mmCIF file of C-alpha atoms in Angstrom:
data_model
loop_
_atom_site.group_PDB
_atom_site.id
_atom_site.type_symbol
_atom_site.label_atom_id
_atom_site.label_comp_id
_atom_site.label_asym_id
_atom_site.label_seq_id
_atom_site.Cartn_x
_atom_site.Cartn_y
_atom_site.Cartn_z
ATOM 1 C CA UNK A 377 183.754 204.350 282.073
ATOM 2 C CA UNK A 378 184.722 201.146 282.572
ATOM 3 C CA UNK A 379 185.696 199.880 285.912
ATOM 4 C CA UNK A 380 188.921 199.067 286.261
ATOM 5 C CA UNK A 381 189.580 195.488 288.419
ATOM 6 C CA UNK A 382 190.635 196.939 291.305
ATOM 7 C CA UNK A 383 189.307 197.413 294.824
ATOM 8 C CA UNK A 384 188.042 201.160 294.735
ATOM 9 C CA UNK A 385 186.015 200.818 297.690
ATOM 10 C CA UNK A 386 185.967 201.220 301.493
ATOM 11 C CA UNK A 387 184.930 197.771 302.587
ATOM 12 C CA UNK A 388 188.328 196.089 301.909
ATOM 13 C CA UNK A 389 187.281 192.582 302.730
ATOM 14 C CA UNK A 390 186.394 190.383 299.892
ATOM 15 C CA UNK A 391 185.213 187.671 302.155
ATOM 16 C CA UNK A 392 181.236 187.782 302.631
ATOM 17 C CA UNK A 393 177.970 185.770 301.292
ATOM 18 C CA UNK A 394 175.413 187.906 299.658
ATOM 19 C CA UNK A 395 171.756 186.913 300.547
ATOM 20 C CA UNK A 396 170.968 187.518 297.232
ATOM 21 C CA UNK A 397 168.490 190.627 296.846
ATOM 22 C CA UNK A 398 168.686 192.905 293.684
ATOM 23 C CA UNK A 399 166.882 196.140 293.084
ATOM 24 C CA UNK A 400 166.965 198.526 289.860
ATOM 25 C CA UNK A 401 165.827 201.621 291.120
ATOM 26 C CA UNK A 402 165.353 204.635 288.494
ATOM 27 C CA UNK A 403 168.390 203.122 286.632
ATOM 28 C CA UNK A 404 169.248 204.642 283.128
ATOM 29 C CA UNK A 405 172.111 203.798 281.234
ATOM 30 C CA UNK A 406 173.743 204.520 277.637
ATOM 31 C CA UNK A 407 177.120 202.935 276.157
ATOM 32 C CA UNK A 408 179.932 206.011 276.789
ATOM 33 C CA UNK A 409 180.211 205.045 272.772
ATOM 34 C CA UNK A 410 176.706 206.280 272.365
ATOM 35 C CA UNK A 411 175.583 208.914 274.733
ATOM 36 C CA UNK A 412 172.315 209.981 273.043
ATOM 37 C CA UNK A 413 170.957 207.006 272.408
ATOM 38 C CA UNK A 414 169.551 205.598 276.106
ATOM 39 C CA UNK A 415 169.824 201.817 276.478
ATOM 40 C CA UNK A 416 168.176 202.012 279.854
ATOM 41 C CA UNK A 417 165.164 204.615 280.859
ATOM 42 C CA UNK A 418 164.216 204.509 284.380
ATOM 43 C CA UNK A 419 164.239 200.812 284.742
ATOM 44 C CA UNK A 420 162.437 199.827 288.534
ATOM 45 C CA UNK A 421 162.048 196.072 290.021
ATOM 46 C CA UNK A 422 163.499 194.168 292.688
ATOM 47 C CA UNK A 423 164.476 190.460 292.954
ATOM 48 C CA UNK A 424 163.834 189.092 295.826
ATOM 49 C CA UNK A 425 166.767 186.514 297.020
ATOM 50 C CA UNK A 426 166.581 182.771 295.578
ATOM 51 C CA UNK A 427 163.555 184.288 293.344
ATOM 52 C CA UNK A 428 164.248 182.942 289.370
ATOM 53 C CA UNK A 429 163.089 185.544 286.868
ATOM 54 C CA UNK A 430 164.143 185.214 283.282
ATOM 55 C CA UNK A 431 164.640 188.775 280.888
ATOM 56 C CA UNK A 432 162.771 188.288 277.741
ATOM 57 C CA UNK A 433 162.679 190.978 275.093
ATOM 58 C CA UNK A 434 163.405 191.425 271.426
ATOM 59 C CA UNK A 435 167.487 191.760 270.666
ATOM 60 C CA UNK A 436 168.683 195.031 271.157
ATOM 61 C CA UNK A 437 165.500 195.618 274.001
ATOM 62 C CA UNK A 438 168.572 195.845 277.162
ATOM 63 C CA UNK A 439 168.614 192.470 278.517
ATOM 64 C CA UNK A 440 172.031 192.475 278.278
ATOM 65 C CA UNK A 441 173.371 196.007 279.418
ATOM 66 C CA UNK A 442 170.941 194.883 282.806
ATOM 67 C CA UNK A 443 173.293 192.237 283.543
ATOM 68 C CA UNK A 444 176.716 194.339 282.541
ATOM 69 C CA UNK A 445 175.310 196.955 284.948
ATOM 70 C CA UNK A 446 174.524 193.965 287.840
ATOM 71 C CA UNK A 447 178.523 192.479 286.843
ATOM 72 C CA UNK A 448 180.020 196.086 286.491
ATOM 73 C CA UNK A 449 181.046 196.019 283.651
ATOM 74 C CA UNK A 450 180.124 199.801 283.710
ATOM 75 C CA UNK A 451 178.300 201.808 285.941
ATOM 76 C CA UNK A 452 174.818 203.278 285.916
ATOM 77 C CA UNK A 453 174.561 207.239 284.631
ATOM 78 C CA UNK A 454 171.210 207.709 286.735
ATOM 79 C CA UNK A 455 169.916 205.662 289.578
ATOM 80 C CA UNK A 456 171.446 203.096 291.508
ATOM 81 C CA UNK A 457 171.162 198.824 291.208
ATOM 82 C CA UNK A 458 171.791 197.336 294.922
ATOM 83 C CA UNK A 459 172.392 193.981 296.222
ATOM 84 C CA UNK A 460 170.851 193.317 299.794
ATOM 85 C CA UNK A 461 170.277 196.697 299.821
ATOM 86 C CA UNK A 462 173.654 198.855 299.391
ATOM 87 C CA UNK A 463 174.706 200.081 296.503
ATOM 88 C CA UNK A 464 177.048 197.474 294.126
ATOM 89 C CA UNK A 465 179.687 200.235 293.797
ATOM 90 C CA UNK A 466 180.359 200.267 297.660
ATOM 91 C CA UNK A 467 181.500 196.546 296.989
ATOM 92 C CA UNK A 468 185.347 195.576 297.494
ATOM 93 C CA UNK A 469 185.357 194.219 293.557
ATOM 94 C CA UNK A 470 186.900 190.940 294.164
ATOM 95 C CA UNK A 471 184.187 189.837 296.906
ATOM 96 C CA UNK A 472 181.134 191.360 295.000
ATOM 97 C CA UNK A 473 182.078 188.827 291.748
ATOM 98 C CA UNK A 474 182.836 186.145 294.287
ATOM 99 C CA UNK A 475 179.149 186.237 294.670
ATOM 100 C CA UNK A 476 178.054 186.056 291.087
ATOM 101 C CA UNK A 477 178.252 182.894 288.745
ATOM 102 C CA UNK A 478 177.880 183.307 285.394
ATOM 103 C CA UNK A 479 177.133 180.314 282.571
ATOM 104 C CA UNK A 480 177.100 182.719 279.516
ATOM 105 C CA UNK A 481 175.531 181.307 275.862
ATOM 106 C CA UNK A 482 179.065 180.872 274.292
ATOM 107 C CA UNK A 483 180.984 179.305 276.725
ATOM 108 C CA UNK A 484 184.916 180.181 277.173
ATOM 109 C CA UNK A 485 186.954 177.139 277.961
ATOM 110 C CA UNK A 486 190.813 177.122 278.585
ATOM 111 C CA UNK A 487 192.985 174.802 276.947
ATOM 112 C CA UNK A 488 193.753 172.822 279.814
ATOM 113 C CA UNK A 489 192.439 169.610 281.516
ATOM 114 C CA UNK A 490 189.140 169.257 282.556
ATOM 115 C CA UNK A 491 189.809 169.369 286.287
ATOM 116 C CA UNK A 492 191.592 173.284 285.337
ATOM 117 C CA UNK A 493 188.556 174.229 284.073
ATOM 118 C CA UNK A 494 186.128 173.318 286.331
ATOM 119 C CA UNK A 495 188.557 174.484 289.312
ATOM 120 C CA UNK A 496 188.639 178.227 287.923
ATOM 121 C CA UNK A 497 185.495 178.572 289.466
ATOM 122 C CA UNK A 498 187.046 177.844 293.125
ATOM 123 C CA UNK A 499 191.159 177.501 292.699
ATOM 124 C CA UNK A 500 191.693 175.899 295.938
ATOM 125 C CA UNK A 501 188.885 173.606 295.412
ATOM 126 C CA UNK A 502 189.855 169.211 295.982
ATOM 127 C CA UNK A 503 189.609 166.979 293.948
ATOM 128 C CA UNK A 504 186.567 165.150 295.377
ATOM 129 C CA UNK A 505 185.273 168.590 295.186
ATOM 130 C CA UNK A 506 185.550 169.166 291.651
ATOM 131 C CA UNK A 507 184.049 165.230 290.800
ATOM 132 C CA UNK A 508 181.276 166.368 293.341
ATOM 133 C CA UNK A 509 180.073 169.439 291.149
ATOM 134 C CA UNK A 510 180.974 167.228 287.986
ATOM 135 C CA UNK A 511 178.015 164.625 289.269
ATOM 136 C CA UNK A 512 175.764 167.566 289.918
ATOM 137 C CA UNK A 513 177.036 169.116 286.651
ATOM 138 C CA UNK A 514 175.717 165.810 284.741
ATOM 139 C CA UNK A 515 179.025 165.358 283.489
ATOM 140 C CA UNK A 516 180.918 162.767 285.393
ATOM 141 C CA UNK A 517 179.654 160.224 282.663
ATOM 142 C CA UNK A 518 181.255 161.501 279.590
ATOM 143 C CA UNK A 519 184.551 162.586 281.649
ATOM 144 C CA UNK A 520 185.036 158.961 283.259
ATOM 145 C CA UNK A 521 183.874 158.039 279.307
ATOM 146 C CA UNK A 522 187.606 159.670 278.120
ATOM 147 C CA UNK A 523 191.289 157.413 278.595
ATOM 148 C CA UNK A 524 192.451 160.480 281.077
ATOM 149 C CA UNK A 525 189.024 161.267 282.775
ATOM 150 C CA UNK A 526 189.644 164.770 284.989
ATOM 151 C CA UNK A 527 192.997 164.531 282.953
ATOM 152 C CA UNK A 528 191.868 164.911 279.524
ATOM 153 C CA UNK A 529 192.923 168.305 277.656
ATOM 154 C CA UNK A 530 190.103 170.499 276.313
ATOM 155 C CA UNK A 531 192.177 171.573 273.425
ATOM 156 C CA UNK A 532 191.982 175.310 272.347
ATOM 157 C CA UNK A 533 188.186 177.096 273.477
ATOM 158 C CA UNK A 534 187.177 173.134 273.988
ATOM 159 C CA UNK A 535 187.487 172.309 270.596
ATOM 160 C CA UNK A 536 187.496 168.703 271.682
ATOM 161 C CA UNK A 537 184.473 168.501 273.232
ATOM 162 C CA UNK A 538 180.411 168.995 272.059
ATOM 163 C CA UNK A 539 178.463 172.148 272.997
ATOM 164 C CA UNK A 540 176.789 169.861 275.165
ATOM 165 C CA UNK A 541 179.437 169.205 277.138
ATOM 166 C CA UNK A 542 180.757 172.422 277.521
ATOM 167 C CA UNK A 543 178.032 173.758 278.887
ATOM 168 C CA UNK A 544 177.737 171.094 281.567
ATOM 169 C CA UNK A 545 181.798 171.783 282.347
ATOM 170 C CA UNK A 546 180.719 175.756 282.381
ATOM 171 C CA UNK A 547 177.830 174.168 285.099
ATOM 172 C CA UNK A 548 179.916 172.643 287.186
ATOM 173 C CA UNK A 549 182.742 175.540 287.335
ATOM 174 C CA UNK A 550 179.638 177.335 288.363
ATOM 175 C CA UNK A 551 178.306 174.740 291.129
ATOM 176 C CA UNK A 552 182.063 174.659 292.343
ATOM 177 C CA UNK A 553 182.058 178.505 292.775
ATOM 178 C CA UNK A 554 178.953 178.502 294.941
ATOM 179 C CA UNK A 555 177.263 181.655 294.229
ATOM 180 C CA UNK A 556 174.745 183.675 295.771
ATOM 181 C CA UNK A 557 173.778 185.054 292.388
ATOM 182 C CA UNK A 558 173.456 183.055 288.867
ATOM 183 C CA UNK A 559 173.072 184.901 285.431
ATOM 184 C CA UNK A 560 172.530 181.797 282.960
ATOM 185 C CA UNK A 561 172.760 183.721 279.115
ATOM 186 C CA UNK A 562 170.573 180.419 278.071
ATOM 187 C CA UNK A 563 171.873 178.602 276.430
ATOM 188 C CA UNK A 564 170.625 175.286 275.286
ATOM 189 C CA UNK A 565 169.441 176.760 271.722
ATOM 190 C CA UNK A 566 171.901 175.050 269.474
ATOM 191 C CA UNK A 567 172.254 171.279 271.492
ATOM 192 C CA UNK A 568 170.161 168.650 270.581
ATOM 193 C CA UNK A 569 167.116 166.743 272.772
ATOM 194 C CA UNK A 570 169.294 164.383 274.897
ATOM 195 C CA UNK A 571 171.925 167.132 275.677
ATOM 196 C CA UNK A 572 169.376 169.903 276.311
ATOM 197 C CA UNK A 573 167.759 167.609 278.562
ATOM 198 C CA UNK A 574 170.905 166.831 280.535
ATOM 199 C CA UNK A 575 172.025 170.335 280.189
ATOM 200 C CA UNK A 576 168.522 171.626 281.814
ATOM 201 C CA UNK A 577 168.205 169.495 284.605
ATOM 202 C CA UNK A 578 171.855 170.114 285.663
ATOM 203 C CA UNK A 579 170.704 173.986 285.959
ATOM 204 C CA UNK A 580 167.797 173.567 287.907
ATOM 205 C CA UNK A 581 170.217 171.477 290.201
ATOM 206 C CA UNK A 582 172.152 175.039 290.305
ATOM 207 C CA UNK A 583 169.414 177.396 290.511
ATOM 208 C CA UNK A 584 167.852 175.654 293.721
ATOM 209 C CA UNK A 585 168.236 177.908 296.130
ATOM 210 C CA UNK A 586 169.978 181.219 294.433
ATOM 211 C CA UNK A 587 168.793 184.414 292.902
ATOM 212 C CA UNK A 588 168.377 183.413 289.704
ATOM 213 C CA UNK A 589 168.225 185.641 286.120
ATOM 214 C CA UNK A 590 167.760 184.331 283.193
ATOM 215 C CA UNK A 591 168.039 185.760 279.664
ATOM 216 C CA UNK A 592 165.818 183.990 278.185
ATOM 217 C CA UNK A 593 165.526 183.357 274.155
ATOM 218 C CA UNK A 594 163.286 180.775 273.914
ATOM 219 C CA UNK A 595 159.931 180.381 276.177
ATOM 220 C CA UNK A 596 160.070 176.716 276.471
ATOM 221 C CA UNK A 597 163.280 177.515 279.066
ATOM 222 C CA UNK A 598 161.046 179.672 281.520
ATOM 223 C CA UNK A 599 157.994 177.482 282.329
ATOM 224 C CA UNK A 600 159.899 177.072 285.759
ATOM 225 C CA UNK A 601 161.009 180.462 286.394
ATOM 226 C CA UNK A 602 158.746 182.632 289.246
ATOM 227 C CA UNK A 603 158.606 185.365 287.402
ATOM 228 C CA UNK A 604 159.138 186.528 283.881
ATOM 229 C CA UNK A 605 160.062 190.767 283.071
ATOM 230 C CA UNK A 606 159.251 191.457 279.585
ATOM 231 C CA UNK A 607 161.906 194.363 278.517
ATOM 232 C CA UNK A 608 160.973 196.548 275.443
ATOM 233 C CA UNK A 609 163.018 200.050 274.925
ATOM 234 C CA UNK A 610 164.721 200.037 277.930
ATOM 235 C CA UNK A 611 162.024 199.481 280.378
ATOM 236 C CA UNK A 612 160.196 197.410 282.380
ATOM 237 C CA UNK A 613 157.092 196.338 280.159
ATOM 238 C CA UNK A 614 155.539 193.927 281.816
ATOM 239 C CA UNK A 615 155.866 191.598 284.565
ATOM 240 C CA UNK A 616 154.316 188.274 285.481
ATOM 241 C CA UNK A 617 154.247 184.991 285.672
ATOM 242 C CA UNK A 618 154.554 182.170 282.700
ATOM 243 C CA UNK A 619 150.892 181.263 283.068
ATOM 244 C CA UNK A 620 149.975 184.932 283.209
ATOM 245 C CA UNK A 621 151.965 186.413 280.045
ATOM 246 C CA UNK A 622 150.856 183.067 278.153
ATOM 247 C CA UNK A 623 150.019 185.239 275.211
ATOM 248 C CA UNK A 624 153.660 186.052 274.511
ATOM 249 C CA UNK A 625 153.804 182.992 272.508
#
């Protein structure tokens, strides 16, 4: 099922700072949709906090349903996943997202200003605040570029700006919101040289220091990563580092 947005657990406070450490143990997992057909089969590995590890894996392999699992989106039907050790559903809700940033591949904007969107990620963030993670974000040029800077209206999904620069707003709502945990869908496929560049250095500036997982399409993207998990079927494959699963090219 589902879980609904509410707080179904014990620990009522939604104030604390993961340290960032994730483990699969013995997970398995299939959509309620599709019972028989197992997304997940007794998936095993831990992340160790502020590690980087990127997901790679043909489509359909479950390098997505890991990270709906890890948001709870819906919950394991064997096994358990656990951050720093407990298990996520013993989380208040609220506080266990707090501590989980998210810069998906297609990237939702709201049609407000700039300064809305970049605020979601902390609403009672300042203005210096927001410019701050803007800077880091790589996108205080091209805002102070527009007539009404922070001001400026997206327009509908962000119509009125490039990919490019929606992804560096998406960064920045994420630098804002601080997270112990980043999931980065990646997602500089479709922009061209001198935005991916931008757009890439802006989220190593973001990964520093988190737990870091990357689903990774492209194997230019995880030269930096510490490790990479190769997913086929539903389970752990293989496990390694760039150098050392050089062949997947």
């Amino acid at each position: 099922e589902i879980l609904a947005l509410a707080d179904e657990s014990e620990h009522g406070n939604d104030e604390y700072k993961f340290r960032g450490e994730i483990e699969y143990a013995a997970v398995s997992f299939s959509y309620p949709a599709r019972q028989e057909y197992p997304v997940l089969k007794g998936l095993n590995f831990i992340i160790r906090p502020g590690e980087k590890v990127a997901l790679v894996g043909k489509s359909g392999s479950g390098k997505s349903t890991i990270i709906n699992l890890l948001l709870r989106l819906y919950s394991v039907n064997h096994g358990v996943v656990l951050v720093d050790g407990r298990p996520i559903d013993q989380y208040n809700l609220t506080g266990y997202r707090k501590n989980i940033g998210i810069v998906p591949q297609e990237i939702i904007l709201f049609g407000g200003t700039i300064a809305d969107n970049i605020r979601y990620g902390r609403p009672e963030a300042s203005d210096q605040q927001i410019r701050e993670a803007a800077a880091k974000a790589n996108a205080l040029e091209f805002i102070d570029g527009f007539p009404e800077r922070f001001e400026t209206l997206v327009g509908d999904r962000g119509v009125k700006l490039s990919g490019g620069q929606r992804q560096r707003i998406a960064i920045a709502r994420a630098i804002l919101k601080d997270p112990a945990i980043l999931v980065l869908d990646e997602a500089t496929s479709s922009l061209d040289a001198q935005s991916e560049y931008l757009v890439q250095e802006a989220l190593e500036k973001l990964m520093a220091g988190r737990t870091s997982i990357i689903i990774a399409h492209r194997l230019s993207t995880i030269k930096k990563v510490d490790r990479i998990f190769v997913i086929n079927e539903g389970m752990l494959a293989e496990t390694g580092s760039h150098a050392e699963l050089s062949g997947l090219d």
